[in-house]
Tab-separated table of C-alpha atoms in Angstrom:
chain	number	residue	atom	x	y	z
A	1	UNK	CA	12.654	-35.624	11.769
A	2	UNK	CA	10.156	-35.309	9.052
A	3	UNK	CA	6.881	-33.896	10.486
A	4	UNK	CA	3.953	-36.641	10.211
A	5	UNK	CA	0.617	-36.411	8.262
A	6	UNK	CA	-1.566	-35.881	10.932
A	7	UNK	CA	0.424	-33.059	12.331
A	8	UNK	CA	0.591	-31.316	9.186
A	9	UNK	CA	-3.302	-31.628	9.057
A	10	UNK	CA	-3.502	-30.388	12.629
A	11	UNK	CA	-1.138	-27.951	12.222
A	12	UNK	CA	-0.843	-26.110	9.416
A	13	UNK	CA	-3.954	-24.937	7.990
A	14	UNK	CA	-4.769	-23.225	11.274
A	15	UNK	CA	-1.488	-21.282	10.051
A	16	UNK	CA	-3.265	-19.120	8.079
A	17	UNK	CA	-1.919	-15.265	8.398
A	18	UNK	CA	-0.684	-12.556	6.682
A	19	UNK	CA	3.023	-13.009	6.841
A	20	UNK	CA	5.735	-10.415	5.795
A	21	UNK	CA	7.848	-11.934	2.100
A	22	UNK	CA	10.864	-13.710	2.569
A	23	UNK	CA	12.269	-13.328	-0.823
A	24	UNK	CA	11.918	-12.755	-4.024
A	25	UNK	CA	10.274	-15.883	-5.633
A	26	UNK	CA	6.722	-14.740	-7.060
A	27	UNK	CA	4.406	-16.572	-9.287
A	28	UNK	CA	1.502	-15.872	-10.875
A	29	UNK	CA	-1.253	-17.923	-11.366
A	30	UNK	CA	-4.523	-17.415	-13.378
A	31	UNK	CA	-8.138	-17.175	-11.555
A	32	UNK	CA	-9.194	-20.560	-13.723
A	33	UNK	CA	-6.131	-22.243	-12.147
A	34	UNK	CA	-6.921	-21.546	-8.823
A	35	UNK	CA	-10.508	-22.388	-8.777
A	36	UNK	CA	-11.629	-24.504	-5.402
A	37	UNK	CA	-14.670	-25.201	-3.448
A	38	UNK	CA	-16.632	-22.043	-2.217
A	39	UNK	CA	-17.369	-22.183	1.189
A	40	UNK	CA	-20.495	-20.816	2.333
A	41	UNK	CA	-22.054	-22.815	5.350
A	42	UNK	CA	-23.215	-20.234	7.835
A	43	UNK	CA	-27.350	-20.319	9.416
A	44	UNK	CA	-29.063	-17.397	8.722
A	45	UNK	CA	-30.678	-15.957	11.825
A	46	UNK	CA	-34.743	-15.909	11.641
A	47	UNK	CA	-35.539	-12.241	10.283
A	48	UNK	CA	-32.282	-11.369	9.153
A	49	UNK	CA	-31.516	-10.983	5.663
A	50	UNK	CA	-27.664	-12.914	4.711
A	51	UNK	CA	-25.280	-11.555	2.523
A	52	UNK	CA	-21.868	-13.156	1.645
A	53	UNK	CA	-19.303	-11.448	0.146
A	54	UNK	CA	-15.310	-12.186	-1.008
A	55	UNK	CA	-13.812	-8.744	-0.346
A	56	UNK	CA	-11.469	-7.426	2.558
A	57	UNK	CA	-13.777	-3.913	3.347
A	58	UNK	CA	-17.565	-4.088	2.931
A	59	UNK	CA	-19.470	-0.976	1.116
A	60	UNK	CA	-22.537	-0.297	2.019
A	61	UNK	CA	-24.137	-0.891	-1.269
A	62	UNK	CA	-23.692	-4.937	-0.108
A	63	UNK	CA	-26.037	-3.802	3.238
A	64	UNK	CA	-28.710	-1.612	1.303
A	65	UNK	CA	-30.145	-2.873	-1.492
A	66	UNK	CA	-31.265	1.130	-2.295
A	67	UNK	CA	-28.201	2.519	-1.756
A	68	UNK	CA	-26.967	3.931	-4.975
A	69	UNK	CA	-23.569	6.355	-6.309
A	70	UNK	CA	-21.553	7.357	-3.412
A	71	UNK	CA	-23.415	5.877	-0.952
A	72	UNK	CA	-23.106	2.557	-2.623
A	73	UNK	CA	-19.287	2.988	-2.129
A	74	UNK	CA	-19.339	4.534	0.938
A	75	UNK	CA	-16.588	2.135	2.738
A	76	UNK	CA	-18.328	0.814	5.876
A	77	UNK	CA	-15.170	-0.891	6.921
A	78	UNK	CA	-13.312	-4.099	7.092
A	79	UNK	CA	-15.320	-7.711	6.474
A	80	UNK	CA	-15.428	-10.152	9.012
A	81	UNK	CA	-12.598	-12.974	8.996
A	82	UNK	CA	-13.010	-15.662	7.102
A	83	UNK	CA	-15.774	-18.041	7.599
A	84	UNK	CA	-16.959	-15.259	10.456
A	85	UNK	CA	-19.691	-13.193	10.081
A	86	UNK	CA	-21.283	-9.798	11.666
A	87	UNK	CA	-25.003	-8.762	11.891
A	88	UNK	CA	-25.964	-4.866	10.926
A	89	UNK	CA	-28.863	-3.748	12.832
A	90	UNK	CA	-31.391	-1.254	11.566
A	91	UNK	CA	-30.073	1.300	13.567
A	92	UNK	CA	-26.863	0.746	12.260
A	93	UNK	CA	-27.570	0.798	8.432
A	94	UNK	CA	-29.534	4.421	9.021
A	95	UNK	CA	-26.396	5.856	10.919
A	96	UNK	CA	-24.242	4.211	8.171
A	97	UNK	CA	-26.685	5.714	5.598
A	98	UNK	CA	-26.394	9.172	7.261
A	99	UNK	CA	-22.649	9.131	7.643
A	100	UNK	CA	-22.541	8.487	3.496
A	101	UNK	CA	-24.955	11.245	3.173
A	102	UNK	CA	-27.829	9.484	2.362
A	103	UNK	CA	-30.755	12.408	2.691
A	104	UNK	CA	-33.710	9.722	1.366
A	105	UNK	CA	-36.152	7.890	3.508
A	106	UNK	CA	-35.251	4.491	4.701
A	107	UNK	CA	-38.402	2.589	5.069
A	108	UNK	CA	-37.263	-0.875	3.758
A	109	UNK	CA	-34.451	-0.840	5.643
A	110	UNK	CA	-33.802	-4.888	7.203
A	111	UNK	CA	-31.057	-6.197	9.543
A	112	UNK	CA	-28.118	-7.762	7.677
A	113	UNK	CA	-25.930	-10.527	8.125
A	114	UNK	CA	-22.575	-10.585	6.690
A	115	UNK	CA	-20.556	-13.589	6.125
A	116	UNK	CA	-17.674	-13.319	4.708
A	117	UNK	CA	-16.942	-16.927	1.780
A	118	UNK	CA	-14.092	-19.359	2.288
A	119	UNK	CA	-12.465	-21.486	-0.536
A	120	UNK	CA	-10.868	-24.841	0.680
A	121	UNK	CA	-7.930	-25.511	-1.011
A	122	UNK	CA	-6.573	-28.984	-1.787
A	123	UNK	CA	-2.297	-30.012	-1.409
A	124	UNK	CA	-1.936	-30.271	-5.208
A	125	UNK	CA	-2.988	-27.181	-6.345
A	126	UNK	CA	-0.503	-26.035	-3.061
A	127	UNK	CA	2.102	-27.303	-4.032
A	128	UNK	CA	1.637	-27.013	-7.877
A	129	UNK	CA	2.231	-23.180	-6.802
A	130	UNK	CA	5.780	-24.189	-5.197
A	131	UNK	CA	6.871	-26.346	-7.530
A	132	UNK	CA	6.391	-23.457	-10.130
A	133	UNK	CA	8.875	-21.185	-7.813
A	134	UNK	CA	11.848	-19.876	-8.702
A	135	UNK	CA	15.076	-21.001	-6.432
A	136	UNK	CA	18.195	-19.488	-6.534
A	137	UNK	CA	21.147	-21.166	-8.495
A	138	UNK	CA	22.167	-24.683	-7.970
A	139	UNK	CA	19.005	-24.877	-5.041
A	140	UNK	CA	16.371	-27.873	-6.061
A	141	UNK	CA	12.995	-28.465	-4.586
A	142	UNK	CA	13.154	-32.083	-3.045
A	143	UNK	CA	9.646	-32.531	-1.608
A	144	UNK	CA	6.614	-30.548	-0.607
A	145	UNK	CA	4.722	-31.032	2.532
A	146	UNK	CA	1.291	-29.535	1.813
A	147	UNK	CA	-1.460	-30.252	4.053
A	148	UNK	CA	-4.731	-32.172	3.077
A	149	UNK	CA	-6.728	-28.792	2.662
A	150	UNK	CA	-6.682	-25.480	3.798
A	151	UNK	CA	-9.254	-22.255	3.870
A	152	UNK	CA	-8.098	-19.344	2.958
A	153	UNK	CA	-10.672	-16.506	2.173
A	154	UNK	CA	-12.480	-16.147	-1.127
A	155	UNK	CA	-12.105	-13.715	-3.476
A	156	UNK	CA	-8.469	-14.425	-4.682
A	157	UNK	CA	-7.193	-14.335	-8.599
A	158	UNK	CA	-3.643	-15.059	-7.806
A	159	UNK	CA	-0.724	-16.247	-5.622
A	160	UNK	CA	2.466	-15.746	-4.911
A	161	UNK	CA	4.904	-18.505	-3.339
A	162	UNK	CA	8.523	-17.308	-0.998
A	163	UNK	CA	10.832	-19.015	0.333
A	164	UNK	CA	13.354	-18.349	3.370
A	165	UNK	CA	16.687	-17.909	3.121
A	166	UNK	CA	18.317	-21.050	1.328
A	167	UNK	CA	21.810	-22.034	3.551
A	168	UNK	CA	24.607	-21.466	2.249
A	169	UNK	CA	25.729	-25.325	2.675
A	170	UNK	CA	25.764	-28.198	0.024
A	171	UNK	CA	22.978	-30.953	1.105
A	172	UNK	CA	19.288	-31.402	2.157
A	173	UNK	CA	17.903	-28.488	3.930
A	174	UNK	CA	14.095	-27.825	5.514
A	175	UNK	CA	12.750	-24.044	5.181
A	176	UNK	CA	9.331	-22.754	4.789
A	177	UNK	CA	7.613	-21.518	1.693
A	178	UNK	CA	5.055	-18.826	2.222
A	179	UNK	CA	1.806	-18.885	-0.036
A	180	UNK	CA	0.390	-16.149	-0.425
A	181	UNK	CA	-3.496	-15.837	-1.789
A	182	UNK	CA	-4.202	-12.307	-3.085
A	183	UNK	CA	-6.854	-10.095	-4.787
A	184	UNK	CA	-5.059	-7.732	-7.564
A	185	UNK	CA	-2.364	-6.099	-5.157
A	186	UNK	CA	-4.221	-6.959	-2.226
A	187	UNK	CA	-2.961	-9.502	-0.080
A	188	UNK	CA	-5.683	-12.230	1.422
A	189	UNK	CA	-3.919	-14.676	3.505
A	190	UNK	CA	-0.489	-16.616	3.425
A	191	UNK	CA	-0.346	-20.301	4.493
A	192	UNK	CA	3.197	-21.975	5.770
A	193	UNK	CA	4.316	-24.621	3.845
A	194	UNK	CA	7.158	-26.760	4.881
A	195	UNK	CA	9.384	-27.885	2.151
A	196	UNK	CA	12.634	-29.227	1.567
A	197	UNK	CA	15.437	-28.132	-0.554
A	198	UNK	CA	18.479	-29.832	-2.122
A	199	UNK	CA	21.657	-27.435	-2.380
A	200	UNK	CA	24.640	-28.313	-4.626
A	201	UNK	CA	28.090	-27.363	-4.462
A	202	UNK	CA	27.470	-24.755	-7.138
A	203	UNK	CA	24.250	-23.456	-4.424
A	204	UNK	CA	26.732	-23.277	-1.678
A	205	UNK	CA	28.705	-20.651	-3.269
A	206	UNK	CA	27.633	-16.856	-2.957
A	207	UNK	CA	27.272	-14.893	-6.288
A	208	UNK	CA	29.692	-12.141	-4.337
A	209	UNK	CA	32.313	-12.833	-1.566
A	210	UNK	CA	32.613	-11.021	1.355
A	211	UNK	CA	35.737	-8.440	0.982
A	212	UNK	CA	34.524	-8.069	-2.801
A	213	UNK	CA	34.929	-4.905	-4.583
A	214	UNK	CA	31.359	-3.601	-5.484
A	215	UNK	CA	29.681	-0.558	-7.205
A	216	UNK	CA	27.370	0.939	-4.896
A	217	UNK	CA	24.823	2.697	-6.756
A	218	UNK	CA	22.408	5.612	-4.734
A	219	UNK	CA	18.868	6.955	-7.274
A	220	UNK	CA	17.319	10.087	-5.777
A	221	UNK	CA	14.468	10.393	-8.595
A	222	UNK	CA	16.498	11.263	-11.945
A	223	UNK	CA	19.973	11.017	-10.034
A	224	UNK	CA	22.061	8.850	-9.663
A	225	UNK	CA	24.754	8.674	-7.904
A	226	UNK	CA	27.822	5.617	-8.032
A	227	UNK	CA	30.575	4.602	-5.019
A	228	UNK	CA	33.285	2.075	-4.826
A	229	UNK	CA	32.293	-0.091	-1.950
A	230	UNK	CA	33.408	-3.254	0.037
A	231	UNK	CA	31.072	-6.254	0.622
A	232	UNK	CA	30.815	-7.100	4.139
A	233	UNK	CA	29.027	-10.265	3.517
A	234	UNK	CA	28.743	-13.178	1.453
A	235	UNK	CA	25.382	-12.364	-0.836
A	236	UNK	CA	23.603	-13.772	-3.667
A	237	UNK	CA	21.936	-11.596	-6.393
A	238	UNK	CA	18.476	-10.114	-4.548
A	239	UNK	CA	19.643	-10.326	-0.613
A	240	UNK	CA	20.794	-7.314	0.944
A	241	UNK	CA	24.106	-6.985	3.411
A	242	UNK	CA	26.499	-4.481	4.856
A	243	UNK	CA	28.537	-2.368	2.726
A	244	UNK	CA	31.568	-0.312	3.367
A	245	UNK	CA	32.375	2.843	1.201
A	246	UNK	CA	35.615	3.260	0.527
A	247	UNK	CA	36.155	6.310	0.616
A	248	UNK	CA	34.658	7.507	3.851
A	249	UNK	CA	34.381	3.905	5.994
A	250	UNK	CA	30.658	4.443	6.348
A	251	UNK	CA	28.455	1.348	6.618
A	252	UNK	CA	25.302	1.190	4.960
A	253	UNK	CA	23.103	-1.461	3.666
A	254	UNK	CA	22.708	-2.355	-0.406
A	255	UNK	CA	20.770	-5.017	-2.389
A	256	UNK	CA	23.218	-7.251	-4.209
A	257	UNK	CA	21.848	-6.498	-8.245
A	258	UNK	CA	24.019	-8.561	-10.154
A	259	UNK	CA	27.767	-9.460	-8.764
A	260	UNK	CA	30.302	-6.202	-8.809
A	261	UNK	CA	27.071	-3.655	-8.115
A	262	UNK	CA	25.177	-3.038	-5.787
A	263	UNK	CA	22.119	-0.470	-4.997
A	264	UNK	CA	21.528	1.437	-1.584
A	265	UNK	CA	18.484	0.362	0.833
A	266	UNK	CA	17.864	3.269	3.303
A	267	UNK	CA	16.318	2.779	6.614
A	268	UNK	CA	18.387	1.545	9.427
């Protein structure tokens, strides 16, 4: 059953977390593109100076307007969650100011507020950023279920959108997409997007069979190092399955990188 509006409201911008990828499927959008409302709405507290910043880890140049060099960078830790916020008592800023090795007087010093800026972000420019996905062969994008809005922190100049694992069956299917709201290689936040995805015939079938002879390929900086190997599971190009070497019988895990090879993935 196809969730209803006001449970997608209710639901899924309160989804906001960083999630592990999926896949493969990145795009890249440009800072203009993803433009949205700044939010900012926080009180300031009688006496205490407010500063709002867009960054994951505060320096203490943001606290202390004095603070210069080294002790401007000196990394005071991580900013509050979105749309929360954290006061910095005198006290504080002069052991902060010590610990950076600050050796001036601090006269002027003044109790901070830090609160860290919100963007709200609308469903078109959400799922603008899925449509703009790539899928794997013969998959389709049938329809996007974005909610209304959604606040994810500020400070973002790109996104990236993944999708789950597309079955391996002709017909409508209903996955998640993962957007993902970064600064540079930093990621943000990631919002779940439910979407749903139209697989052809063509989709359904795997770019490599299972029992399909591949070239297992293993890089140890300038080597390189090639094995005949077995498939031990239907893949498309980019997933990663069982292996079996020929000859020796071991097991081990490779990313599918075109059909017939194959590289090794250590770990277990």
């Amino acid at each position: 059953m196809t969730p209803s509006r006001w449970m997608l409201r209710s639901v899924l911008p309160a989804s906001i977390l960083l999630a592990a990828p999926l896949s493969s499927a990145i795009v890249y959008a440009s800072p203009a593109k993803l433009a949205a409302k700044v939010v900012t709405k926080s009180p300031a507290a009688p006496g205490v100076r407010t500063v709002f910043v867009a960054t994951p880890r505060l320096r203490l140049g943001e606290l202390v307007s004095f603070a210069e060099g080294a002790v401007a960078d000196f990394d005071v830790g991580p900013s509050p969650v979105p749309s929360g916020s954290r006061v910095f008592g005198k006290a504080e800023l002069a052991s902060l100011l010590r610990d950076a090795g600050f050796e001036g007087k601090a006269e002027s010093l003044a109790a901070v507020r830090v609160v860290r800026k919100t963007r709200a972000v609308d469903a078109a420019l959400i799922e603008g950023e899925i449509q703009k996905a790539s899928l794997p062969r013969g998959v389709t994008l049938a329809a996007v279920r974005a909610p209304a809005t959604a606040t994810v922190p500020d400070g973002f100049d790109r996104s990236t959108v993944e999708f789950g694992k597309v079955p391996r069956r002709a017909g409508a299917h209903r996955l998640t997409a993962i957007v993902t709201f970064a600064r540079g290689t930093e990621r943000l936040a990631s919002l779940l997007v439910p979407v749903e995805l139209n697989v052809s015939d063509e989709g359904a079938k795997p770019d490599a069979g299972r029992g399909q002879p591949v070239q297992i390929v293993l890089r140890r900086g300038l080597i390189e190092v090639a094995a005949a190997a077995v498939l031990g599971a239907d893949a498309n190009v980019g997933e990663t399955v069982p292996v079996t070497i020929r000859n020796t019988g071991r097991v081990v895990r490779a990313k599918l990188t075109e059909p017939g090879k194959a590289l090794f993935v250590e770990g277990p």
